[in-house]
mmCIF file with all atom_site columns, C-alpha atoms in Angstrom:
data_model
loop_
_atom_site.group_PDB
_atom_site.id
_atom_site.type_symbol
_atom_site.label_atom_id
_atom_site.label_alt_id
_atom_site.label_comp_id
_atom_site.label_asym_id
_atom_site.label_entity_id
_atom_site.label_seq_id
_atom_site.pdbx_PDB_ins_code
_atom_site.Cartn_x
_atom_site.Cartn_y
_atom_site.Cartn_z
_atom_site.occupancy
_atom_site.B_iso_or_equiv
_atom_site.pdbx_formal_charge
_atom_site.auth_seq_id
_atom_site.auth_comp_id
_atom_site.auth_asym_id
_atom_site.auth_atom_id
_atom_site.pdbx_PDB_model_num
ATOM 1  C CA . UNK T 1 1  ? 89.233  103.268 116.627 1.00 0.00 ? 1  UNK T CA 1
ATOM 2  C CA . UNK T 1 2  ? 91.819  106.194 116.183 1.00 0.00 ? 2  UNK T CA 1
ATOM 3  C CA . UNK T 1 3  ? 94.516  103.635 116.961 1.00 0.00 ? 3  UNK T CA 1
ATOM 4  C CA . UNK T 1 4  ? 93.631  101.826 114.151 1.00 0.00 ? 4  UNK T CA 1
ATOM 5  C CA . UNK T 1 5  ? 93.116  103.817 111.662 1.00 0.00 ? 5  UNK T CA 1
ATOM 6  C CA . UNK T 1 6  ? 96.084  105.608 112.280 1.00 0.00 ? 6  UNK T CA 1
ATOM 7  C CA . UNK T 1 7  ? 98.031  102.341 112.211 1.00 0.00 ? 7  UNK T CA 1
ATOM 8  C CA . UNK T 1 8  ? 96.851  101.513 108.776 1.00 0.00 ? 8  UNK T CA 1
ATOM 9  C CA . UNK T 1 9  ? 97.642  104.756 107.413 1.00 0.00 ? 9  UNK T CA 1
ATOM 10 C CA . UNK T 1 10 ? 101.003 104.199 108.724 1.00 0.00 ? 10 UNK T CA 1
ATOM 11 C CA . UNK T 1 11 ? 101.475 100.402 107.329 1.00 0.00 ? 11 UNK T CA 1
ATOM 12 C CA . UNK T 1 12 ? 99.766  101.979 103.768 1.00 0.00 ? 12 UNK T CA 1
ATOM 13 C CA . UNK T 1 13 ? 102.648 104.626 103.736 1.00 0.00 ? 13 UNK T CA 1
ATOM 14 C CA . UNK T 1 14 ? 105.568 101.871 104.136 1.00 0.00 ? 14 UNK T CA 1
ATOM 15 C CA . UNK T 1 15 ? 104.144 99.891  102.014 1.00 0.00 ? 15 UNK T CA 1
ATOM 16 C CA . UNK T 1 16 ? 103.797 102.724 99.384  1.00 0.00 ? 16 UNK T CA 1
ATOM 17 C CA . UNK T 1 17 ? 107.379 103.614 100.766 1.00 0.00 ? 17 UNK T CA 1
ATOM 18 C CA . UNK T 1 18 ? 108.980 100.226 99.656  1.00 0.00 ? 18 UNK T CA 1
ATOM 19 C CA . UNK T 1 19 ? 107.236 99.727  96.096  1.00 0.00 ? 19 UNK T CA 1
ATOM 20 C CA . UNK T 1 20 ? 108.491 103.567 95.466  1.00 0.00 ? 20 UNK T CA 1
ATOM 21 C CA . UNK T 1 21 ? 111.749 102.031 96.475  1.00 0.00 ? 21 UNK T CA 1
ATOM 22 C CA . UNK T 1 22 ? 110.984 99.296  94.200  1.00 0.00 ? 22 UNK T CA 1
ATOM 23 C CA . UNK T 1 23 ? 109.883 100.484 91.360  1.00 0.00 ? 23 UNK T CA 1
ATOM 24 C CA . UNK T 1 24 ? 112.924 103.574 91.398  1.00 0.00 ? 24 UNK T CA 1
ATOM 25 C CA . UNK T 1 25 ? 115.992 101.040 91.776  1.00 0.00 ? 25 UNK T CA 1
ATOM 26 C CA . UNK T 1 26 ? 114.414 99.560  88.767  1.00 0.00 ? 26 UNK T CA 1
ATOM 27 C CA . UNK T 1 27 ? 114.154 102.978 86.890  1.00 0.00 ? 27 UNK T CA 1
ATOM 28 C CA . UNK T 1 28 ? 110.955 101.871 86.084  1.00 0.00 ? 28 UNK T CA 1
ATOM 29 C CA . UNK T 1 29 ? 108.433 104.553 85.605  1.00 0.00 ? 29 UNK T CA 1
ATOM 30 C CA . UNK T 1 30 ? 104.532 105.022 86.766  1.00 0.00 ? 30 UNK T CA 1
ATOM 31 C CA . UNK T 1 31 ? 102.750 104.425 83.226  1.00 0.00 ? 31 UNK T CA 1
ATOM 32 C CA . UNK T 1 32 ? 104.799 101.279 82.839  1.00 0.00 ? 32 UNK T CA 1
ATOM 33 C CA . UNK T 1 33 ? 104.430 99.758  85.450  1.00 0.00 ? 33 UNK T CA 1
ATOM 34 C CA . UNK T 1 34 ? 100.446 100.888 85.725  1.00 0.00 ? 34 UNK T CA 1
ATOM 35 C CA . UNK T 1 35 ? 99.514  99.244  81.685  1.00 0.00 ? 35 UNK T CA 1
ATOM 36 C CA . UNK T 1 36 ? 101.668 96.321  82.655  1.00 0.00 ? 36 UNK T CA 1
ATOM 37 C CA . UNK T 1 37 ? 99.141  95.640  85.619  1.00 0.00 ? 37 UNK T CA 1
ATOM 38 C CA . UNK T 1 38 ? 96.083  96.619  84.460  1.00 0.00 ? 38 UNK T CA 1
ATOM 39 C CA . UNK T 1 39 ? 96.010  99.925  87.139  1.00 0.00 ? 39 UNK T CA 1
ATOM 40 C CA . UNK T 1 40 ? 96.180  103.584 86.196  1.00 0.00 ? 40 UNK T CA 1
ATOM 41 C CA . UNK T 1 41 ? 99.131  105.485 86.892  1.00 0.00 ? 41 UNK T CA 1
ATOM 42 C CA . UNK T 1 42 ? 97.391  107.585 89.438  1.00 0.00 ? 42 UNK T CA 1
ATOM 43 C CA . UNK T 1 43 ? 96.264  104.341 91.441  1.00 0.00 ? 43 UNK T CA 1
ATOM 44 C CA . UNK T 1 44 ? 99.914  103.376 91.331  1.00 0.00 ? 44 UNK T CA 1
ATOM 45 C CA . UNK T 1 45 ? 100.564 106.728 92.642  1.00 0.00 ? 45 UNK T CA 1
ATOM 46 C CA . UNK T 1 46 ? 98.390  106.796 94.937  1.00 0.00 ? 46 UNK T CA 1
ATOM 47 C CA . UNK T 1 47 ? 99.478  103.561 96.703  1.00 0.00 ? 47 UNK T CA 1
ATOM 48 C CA . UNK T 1 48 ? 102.981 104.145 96.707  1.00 0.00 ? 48 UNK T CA 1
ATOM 49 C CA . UNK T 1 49 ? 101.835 107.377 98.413  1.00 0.00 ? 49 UNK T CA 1
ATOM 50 C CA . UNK T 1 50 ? 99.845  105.338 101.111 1.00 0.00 ? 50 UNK T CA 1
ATOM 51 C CA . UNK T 1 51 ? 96.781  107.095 99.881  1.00 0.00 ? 51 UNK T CA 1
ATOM 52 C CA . UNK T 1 52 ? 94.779  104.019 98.066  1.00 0.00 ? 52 UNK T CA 1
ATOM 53 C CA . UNK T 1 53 ? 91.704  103.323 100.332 1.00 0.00 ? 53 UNK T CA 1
ATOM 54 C CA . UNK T 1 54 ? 91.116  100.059 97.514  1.00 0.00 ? 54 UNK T CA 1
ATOM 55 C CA . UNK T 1 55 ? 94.705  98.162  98.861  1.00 0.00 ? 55 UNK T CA 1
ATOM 56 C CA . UNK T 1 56 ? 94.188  94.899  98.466  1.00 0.00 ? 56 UNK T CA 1
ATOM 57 C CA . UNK T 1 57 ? 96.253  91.384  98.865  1.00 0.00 ? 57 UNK T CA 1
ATOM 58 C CA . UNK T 1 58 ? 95.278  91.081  95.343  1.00 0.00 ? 58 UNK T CA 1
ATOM 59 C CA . UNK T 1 59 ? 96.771  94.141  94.338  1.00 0.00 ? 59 UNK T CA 1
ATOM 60 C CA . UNK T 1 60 ? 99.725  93.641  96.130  1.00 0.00 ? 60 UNK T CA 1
ATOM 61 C CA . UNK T 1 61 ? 100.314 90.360  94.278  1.00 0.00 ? 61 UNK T CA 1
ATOM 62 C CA . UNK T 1 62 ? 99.922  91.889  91.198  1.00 0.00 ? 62 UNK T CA 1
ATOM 63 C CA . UNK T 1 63 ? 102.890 94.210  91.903  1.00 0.00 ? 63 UNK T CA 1
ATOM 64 C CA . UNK T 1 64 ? 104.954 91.393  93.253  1.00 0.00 ? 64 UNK T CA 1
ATOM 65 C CA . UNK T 1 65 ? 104.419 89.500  90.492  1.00 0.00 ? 65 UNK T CA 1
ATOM 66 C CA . UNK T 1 66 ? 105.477 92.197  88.192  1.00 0.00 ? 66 UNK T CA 1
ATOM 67 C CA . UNK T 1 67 ? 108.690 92.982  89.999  1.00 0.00 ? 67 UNK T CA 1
ATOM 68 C CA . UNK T 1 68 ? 109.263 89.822  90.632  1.00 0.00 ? 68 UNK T CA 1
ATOM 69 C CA . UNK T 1 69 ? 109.914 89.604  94.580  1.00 0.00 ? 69 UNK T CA 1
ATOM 70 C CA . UNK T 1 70 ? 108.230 88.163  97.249  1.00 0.00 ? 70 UNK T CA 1
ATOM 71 C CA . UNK T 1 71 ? 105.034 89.212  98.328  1.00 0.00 ? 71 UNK T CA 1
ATOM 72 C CA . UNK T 1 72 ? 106.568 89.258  102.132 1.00 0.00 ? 72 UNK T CA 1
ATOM 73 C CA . UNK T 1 73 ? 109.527 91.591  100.935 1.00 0.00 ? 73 UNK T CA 1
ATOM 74 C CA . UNK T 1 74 ? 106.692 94.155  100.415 1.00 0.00 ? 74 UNK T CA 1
ATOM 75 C CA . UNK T 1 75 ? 104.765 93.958  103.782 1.00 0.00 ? 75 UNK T CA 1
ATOM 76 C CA . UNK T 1 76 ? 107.806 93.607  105.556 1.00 0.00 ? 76 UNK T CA 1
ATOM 77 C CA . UNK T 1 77 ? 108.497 96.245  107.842 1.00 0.00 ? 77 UNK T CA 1
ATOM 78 C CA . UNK T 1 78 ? 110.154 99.238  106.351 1.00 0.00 ? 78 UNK T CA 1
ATOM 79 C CA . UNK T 1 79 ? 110.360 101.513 109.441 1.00 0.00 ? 79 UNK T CA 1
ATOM 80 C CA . UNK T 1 80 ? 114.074 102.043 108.204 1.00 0.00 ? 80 UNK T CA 1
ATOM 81 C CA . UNK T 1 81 ? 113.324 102.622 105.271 1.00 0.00 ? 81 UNK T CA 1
ATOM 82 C CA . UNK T 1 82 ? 113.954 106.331 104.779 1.00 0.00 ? 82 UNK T CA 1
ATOM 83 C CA . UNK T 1 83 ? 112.826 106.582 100.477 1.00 0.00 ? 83 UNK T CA 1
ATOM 84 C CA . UNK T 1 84 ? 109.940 109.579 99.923  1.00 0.00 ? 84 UNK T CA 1
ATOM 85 C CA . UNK T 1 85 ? 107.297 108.770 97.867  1.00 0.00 ? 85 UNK T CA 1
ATOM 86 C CA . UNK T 1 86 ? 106.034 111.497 94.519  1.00 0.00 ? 86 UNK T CA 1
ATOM 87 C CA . UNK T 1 87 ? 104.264 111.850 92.203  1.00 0.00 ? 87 UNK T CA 1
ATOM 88 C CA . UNK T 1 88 ? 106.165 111.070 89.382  1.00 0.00 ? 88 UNK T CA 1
#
């Protein structure tokens, strides 16, 4: 049971890692991005910070949607994807 909830935390984070990476090339910024969804800043926050225990398919299609890419390009693997996450 470890095993797996230490691999979801894991997928959460590059997940989180590549919207952060998303969402900065775009100089976009939390609020924006959070009123043009629906979501709070902090939610977006928190799931760019792998720390959203509500991630959802849903959700993620919502933020595909808005940045217009694939919703594949954001659960593809991102282990080389070296972008920190903050709270901004």
């Amino acid at each position: 049971m470890q095993t797996t909830t230490t691999s979801l935390v894991h997928l959460f984070q590059q997940i989180g890692s590549k919207l952060y990476s998303i969402r900065h090339s775009r100089n976009e910024k939390l609020t924006s991005v959070a009123s043009s969804i629906g979501f709070s800043h902090t939610v977006i926050s928190q799931i760019e910070n792998g720390r959203y225990k509500g991630l959802s398919i849903k959700t993620l299609h919502q933020l595909a949607s808005y940045y217009k890419v694939p919703l594949e390009e954001i659960l593809a693997s991102t282990d080389n994807d070296c972008s920190s996450p903050s709270n901004d």
